[in-house]
């Protein structure tokens, strides 16, 4: 596919507005992050004028689906400019520090010393700008906690940069302190690491539900949702009820196996399953290789360009049990690395779930970068979410279901036998662990449905976050502390969670339809991973053919 000048120009505009992602992508025009985008009045006027001028040239792209994608990308950029989320600018500064350090030490990017001072100066100015902006808009206690979370992350990433620039780093940290003081107000304990304390503060100071300005537009423009917010909430609620019935039945069954008291909560059963099936002597690296080999044979083509690595010590505070990092995704040699932190995951089945999910991201990013053909189909941002998160969501189900399909069968291949050994040495052990893996998978499905409901209901101003937390904990048997960790973060990106969960279920339906037409799971998943990040409505149509 020949890349038009317009595709390059739109990518340039994306990289100018999202310089951290542009630098990470390897886009030739973004060899550094010496300047972050600061949305001053003049900068906003210039950016929107460029978007309007680029949209007038859409006829230069002859392919209808790619032209639609170009149009949607421009709309996405304009919408992000129009509806900035509280604290997102500070998060962006933290992301810059994170990727500067990571790419230099782990991916061999040139030493940033020549332009790092510029980045730090720019970060200080951007934090100042965001601090001033937030003094002029109403912030409820939930928004304030989001801002404090972003500030904590930004501070942690700034501290991992080279000490040669300690004076400039100190300036950034002072700006962050002022930012935190501005958004913290008088809410003592809101910035605590102890989640029960934070929930208590939120409950004490939450006054009423708050509507997020522009929310329906964010759903449509960033994530290509046609259904209304109400329809999305109804869909997520329906799936929650269906999957929660399965979770509760599985939990009751496993409670007996684990010798827990009758009536034990889902959370208690899940925790005991983690102790029953610990990571133990199965290194993450070996488990990941076994899963990758199984996937490459039966589920999806695993391309070159993927690697697995223990999380570097300086990044451990910023990475949970596992995280996939894609770099150079706008070059001829895309790379993706799954970083794992063994000390943060003690349960075997949770570890397998994380490995499967994150490897799915890596496969998707690399195959798409290698085969989609246009940079517009690989731009990091919201348009990726429905497909890549939907795939990762469903890949968890694929792996559990594949194990359930073959356990106890004769005539298995070496690859199948090695995969089953992750669950135990005997058929009995494997069957029990696979049943627990089903519970693990369905609990995470329930969590995704809850995230979608939380996103819609809180952002639409239908209920407060703490009210949602109370209801979700009572309904599912999962602790408020766990649900806080799984739902709160996504409120900083309105629309992300519904795109993740609802389009994840739709992805599974499309896969099942393809297999019913005499296709294979591997063929469908490979096609989907290589297709590129079109708007979701276009992806959906392409995956039906």
GROMACS .gro file of N, CA and C in nm, residues 190 314 454:
model
    9
  190UNK      N    1  -0.677   1.216   5.130
  190UNK     CA    2  -0.718   1.184   4.992
  190UNK      C    3  -0.602   1.129   4.911
  314UNK      N    4   1.415  -0.014   3.833
  314UNK     CA    5   1.371   0.125   3.842
  314UNK      C    6   1.227   0.144   3.797
  454UNK      N    7  -1.957   0.143   3.572
  454UNK     CA    8  -1.905   0.254   3.651
  454UNK      C    9  -1.876   0.375   3.562
   0.00000   0.00000   0.00000
